[in-house]
PDB file of C-alpha atoms in Angstrom:
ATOM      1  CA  UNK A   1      -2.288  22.293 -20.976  1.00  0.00           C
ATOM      2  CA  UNK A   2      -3.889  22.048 -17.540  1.00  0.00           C
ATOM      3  CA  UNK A   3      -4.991  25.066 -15.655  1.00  0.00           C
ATOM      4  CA  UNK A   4      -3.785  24.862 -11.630  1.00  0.00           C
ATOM      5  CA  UNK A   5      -5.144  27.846  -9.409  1.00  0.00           C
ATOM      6  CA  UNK A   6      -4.433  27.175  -5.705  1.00  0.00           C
ATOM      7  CA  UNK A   7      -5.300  23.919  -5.719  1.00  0.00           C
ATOM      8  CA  UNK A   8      -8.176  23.715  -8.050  1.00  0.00           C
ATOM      9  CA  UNK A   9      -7.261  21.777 -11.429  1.00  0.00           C
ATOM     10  CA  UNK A  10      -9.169  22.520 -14.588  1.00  0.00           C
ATOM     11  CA  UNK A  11      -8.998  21.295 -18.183  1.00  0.00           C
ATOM     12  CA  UNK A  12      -9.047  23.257 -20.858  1.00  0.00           C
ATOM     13  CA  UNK A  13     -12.805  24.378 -21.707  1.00  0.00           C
ATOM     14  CA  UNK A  14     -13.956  22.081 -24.173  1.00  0.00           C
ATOM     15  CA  UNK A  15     -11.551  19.186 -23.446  1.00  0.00           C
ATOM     16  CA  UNK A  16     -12.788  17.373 -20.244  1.00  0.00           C
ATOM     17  CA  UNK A  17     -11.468  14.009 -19.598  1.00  0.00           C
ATOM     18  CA  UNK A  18     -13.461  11.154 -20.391  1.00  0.00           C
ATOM     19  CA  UNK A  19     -14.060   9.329 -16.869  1.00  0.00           C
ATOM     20  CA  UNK A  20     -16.388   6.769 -15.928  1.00  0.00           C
ATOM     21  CA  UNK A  21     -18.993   8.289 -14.050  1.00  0.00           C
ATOM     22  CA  UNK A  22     -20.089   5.007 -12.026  1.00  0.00           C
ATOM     23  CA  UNK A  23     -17.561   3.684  -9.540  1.00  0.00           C
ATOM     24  CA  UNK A  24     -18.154   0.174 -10.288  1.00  0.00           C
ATOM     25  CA  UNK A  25     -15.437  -2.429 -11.494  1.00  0.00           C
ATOM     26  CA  UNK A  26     -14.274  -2.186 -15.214  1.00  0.00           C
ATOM     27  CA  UNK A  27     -12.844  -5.243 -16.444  1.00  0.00           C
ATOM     28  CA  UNK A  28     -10.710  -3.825 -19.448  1.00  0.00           C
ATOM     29  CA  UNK A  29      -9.033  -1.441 -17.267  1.00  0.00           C
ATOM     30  CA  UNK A  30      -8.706  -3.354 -13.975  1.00  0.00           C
ATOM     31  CA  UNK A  31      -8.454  -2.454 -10.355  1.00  0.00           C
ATOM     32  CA  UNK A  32      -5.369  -0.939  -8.571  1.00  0.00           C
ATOM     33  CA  UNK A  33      -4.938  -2.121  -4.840  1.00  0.00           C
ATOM     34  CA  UNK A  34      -2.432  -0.077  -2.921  1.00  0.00           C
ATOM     35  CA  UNK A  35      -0.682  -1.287   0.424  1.00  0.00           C
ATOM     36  CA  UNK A  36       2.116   0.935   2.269  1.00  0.00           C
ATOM     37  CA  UNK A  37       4.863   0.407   4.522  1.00  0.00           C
ATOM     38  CA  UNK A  38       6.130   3.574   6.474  1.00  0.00           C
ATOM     39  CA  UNK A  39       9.392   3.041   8.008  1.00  0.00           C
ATOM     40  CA  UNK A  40       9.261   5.043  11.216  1.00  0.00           C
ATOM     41  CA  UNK A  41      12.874   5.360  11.665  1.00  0.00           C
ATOM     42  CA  UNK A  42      14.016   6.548   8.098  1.00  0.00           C
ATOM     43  CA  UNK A  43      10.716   8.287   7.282  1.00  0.00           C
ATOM     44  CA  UNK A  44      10.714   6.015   3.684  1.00  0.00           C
ATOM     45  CA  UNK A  45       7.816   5.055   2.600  1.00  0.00           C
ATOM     46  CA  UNK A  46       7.207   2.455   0.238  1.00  0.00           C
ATOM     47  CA  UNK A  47       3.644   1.774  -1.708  1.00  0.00           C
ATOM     48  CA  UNK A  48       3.059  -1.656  -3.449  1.00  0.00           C
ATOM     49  CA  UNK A  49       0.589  -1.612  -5.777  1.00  0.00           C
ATOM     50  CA  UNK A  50      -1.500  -4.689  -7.120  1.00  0.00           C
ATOM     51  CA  UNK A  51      -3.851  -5.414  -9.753  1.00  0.00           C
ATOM     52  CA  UNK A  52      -5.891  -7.775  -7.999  1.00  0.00           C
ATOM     53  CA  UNK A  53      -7.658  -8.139  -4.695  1.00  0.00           C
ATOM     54  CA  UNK A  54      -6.275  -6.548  -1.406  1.00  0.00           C
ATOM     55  CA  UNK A  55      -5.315 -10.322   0.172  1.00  0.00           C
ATOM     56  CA  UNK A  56      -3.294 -11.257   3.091  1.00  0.00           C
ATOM     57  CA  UNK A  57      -0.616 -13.006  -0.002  1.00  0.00           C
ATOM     58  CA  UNK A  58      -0.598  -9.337  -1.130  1.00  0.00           C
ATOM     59  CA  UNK A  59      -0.080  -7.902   1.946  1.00  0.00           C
ATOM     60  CA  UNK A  60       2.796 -10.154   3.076  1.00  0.00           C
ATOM     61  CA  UNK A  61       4.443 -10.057  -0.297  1.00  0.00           C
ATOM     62  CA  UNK A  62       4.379  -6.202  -0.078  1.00  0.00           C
ATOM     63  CA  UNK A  63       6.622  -6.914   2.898  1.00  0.00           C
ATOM     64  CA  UNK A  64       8.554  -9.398   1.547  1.00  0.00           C
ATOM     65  CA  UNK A  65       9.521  -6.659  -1.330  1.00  0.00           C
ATOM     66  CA  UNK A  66       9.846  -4.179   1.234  1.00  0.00           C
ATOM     67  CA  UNK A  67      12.235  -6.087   3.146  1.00  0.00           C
ATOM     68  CA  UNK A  68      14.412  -7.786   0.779  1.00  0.00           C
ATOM     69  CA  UNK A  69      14.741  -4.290  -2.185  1.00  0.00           C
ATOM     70  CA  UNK A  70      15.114  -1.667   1.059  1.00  0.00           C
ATOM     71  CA  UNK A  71      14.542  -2.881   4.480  1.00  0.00           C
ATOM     72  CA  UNK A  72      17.800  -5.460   4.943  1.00  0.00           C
ATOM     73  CA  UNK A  73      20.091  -3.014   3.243  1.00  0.00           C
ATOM     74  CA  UNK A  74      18.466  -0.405   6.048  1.00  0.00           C
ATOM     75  CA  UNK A  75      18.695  -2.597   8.923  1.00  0.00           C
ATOM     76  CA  UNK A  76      21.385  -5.345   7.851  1.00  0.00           C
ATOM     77  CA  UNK A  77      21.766  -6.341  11.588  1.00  0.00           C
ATOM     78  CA  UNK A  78      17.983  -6.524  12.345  1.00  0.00           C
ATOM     79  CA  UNK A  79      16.975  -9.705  14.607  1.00  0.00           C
ATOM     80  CA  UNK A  80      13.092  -8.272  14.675  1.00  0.00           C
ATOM     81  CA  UNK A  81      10.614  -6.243  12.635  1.00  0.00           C
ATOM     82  CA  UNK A  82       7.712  -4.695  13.989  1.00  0.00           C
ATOM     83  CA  UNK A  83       4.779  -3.831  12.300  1.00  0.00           C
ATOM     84  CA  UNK A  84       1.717  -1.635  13.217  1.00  0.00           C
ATOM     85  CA  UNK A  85      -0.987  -2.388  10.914  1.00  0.00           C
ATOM     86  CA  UNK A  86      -4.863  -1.032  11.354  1.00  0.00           C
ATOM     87  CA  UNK A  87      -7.271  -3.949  12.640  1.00  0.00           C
ATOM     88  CA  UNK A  88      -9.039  -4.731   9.791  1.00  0.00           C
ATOM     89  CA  UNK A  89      -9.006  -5.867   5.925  1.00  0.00           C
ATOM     90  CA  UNK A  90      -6.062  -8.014   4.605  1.00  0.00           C
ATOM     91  CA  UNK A  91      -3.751  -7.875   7.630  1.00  0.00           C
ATOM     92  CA  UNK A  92      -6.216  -7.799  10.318  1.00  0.00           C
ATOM     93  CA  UNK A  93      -6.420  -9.240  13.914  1.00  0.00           C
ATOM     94  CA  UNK A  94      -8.559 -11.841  13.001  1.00  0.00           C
ATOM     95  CA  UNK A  95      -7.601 -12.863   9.812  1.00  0.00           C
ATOM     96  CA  UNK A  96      -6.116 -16.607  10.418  1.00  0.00           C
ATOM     97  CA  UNK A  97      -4.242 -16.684   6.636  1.00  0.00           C
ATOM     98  CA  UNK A  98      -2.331 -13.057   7.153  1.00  0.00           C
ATOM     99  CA  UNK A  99      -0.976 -14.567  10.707  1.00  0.00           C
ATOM    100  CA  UNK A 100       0.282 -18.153   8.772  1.00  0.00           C
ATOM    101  CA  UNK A 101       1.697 -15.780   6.004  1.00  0.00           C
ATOM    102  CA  UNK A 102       3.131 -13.360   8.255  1.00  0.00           C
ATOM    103  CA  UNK A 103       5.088 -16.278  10.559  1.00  0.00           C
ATOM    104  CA  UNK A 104       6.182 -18.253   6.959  1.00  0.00           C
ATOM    105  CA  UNK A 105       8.054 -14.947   6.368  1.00  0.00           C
ATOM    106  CA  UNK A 106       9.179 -14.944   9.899  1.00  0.00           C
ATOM    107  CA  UNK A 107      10.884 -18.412   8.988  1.00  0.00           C
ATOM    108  CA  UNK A 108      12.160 -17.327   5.653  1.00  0.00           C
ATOM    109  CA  UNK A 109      13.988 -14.236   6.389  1.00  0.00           C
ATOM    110  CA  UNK A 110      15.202 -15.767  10.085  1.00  0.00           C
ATOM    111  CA  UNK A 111      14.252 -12.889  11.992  1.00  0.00           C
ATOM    112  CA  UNK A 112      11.015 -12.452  14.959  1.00  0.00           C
ATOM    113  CA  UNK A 113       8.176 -10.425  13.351  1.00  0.00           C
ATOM    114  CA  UNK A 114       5.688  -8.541  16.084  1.00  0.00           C
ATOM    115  CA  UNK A 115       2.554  -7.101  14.635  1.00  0.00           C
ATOM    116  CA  UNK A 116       0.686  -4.609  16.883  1.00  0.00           C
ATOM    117  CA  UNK A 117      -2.795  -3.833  15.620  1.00  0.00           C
ATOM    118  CA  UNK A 118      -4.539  -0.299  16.121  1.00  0.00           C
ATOM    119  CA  UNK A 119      -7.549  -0.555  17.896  1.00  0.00           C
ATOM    120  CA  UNK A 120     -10.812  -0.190  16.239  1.00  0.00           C
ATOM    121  CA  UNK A 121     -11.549   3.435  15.220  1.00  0.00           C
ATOM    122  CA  UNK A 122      -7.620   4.232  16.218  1.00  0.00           C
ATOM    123  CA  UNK A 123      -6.350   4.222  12.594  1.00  0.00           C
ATOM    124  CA  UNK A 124      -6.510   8.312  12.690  1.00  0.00           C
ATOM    125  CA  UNK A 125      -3.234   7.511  14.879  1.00  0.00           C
ATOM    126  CA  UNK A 126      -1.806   5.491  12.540  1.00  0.00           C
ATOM    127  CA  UNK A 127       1.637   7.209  11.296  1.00  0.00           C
ATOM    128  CA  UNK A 128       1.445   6.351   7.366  1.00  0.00           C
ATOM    129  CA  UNK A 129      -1.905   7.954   6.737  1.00  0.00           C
ATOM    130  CA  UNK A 130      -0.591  11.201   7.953  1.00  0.00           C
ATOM    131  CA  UNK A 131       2.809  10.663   6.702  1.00  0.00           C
ATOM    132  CA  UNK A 132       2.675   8.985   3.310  1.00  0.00           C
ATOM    133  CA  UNK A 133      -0.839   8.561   2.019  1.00  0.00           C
ATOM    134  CA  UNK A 134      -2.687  11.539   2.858  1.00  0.00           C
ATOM    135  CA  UNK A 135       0.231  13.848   0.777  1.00  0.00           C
ATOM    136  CA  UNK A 136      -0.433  11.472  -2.190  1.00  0.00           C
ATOM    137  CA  UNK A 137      -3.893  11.819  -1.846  1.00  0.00           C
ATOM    138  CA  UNK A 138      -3.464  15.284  -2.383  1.00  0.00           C
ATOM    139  CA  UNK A 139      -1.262  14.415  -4.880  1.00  0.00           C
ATOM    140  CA  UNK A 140      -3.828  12.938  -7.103  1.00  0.00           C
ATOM    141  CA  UNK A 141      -6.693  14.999  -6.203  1.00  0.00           C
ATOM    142  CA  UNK A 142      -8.716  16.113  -9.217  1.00  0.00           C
ATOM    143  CA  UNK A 143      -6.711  13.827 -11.596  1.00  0.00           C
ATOM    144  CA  UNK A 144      -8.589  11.002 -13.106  1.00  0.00           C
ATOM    145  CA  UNK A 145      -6.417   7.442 -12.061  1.00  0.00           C
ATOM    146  CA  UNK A 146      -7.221   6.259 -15.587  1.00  0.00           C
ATOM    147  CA  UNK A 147      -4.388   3.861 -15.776  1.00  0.00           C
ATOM    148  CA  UNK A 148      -1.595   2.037 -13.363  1.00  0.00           C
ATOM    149  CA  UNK A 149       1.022   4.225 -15.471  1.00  0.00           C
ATOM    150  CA  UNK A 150      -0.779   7.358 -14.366  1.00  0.00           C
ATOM    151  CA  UNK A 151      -1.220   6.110 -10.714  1.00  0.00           C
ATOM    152  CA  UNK A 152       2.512   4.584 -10.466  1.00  0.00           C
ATOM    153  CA  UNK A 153       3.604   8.679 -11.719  1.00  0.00           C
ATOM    154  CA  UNK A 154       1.407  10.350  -9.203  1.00  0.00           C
ATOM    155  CA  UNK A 155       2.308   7.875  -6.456  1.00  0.00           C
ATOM    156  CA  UNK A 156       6.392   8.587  -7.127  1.00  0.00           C
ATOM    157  CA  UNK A 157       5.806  12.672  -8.071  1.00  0.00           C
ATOM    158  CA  UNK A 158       4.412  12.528  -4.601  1.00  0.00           C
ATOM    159  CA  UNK A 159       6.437  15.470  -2.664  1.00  0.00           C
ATOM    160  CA  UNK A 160       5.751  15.581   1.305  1.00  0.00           C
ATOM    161  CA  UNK A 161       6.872  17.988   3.979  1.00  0.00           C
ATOM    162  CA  UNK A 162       8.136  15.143   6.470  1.00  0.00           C
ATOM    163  CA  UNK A 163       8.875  11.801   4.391  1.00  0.00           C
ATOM    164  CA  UNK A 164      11.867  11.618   2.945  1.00  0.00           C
ATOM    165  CA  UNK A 165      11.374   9.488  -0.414  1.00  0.00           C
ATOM    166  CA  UNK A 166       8.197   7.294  -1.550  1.00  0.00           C
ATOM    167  CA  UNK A 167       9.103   4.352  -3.635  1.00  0.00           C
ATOM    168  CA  UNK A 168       5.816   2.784  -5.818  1.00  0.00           C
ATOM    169  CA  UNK A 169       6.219  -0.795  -6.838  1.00  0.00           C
ATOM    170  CA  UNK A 170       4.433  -2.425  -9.324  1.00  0.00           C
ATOM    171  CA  UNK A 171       3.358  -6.103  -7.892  1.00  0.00           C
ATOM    172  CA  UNK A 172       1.985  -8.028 -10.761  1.00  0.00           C
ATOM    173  CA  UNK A 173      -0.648 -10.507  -9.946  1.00  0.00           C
ATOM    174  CA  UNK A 174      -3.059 -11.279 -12.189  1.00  0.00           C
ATOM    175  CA  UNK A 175      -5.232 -13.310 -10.607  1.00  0.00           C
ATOM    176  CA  UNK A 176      -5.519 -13.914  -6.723  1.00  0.00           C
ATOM    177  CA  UNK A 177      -5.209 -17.229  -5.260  1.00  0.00           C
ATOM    178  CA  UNK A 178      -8.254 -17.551  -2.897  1.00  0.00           C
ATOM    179  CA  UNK A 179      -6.815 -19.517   0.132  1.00  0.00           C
ATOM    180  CA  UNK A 180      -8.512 -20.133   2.981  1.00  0.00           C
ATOM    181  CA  UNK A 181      -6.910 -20.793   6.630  1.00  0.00           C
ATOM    182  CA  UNK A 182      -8.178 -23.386   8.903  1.00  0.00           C
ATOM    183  CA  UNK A 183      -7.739 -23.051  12.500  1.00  0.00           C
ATOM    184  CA  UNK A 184      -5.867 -26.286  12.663  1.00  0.00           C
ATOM    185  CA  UNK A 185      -3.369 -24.912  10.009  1.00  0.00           C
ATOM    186  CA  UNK A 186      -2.683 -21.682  11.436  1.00  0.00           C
ATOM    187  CA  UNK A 187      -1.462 -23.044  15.019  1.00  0.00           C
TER     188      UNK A 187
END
């Protein structure tokens, strides 16, 4: 039984959980990598969540999934997406292989995709912290994420004042493919 008092969370005396105390990499349990899309309009959110590295594959595949299980049935009429994404890591301004991902989804799905990046140190206004990930944060607080099965729970028992439904995903990939982007092959 666990022991919630106004949001402290204790085990029962005697039975702590066993974490790991260092924060480093553990290769028998792996690494969980979320990435969210907030739809502004609906107020949906949607978390993928992958095993491996956070990579600009990753991120566009998160979109792909987005698009194809909720977005289309959303917007079946859509002609353009647009995205607001923070300026740095997988999908960032500068990163040559998220652009060539980003436009070879663009071609796929037949429709104009504009991203508009925060500016640095902007990402405070950036609608899905406040709306989706700071209420799962919360969410988890004091819980150990031991496992993808307990993360994948905590991510969908997730209940939040303004967003309307949270939907985790599971995006298996067991291994990243390193790609690199050459300037020549991103024009």
């Amino acid at each position: 039984m666990l022991f919630i008092v106004a949001d402290n969370k204790w085990e029962p005396a005697g039975q702590p959980t066993n974490v790991n105390t260092y924060d480093f990499p553990d290769k028998e349990k792996g690494k969980a990598c979320p990435y969210g899309i907030y739809d502004l309009t609906r107020n949906e959110g949607w978390v993928s969540l992958g095993i491996s590295r956070d990579t600009a594959q990753f991120a566009v595949e998160s979109i792909r999934r987005w698009w194809s299980e909720m977005g289309c049935f959303r917007y079946p009429v859509a002609t353009r997406l647009l995205i607001t994404a923070d300026g740095g890591g997988s999908n960032g301004w500068r990163v040559r292989l998220w652009k060539k991902e980003i436009q070879s989804l663009a071609n796929e799905l037949g429709i104009s995709i504009s991203i508009c990046h925060f500016p640095p140190g902007t990402s405070k206004w950036n609608k899905i912290e406040h709306q989706m990930f700071s209420f799962i944060s919360k969410n988890w607080r004091g819980r150990p994420l031991d496992s993808l099965g307990t993360i994948i729970n905590l991510i969908s028992n997730t209940t939040t004042w303004p967003l309307t439904k949270t939907e985790p995903v599971l995006l298996i990939v067991t291994e990243p493919v390193i790609a690199r982007c050459s300037v020549a092959s991103a024009e």
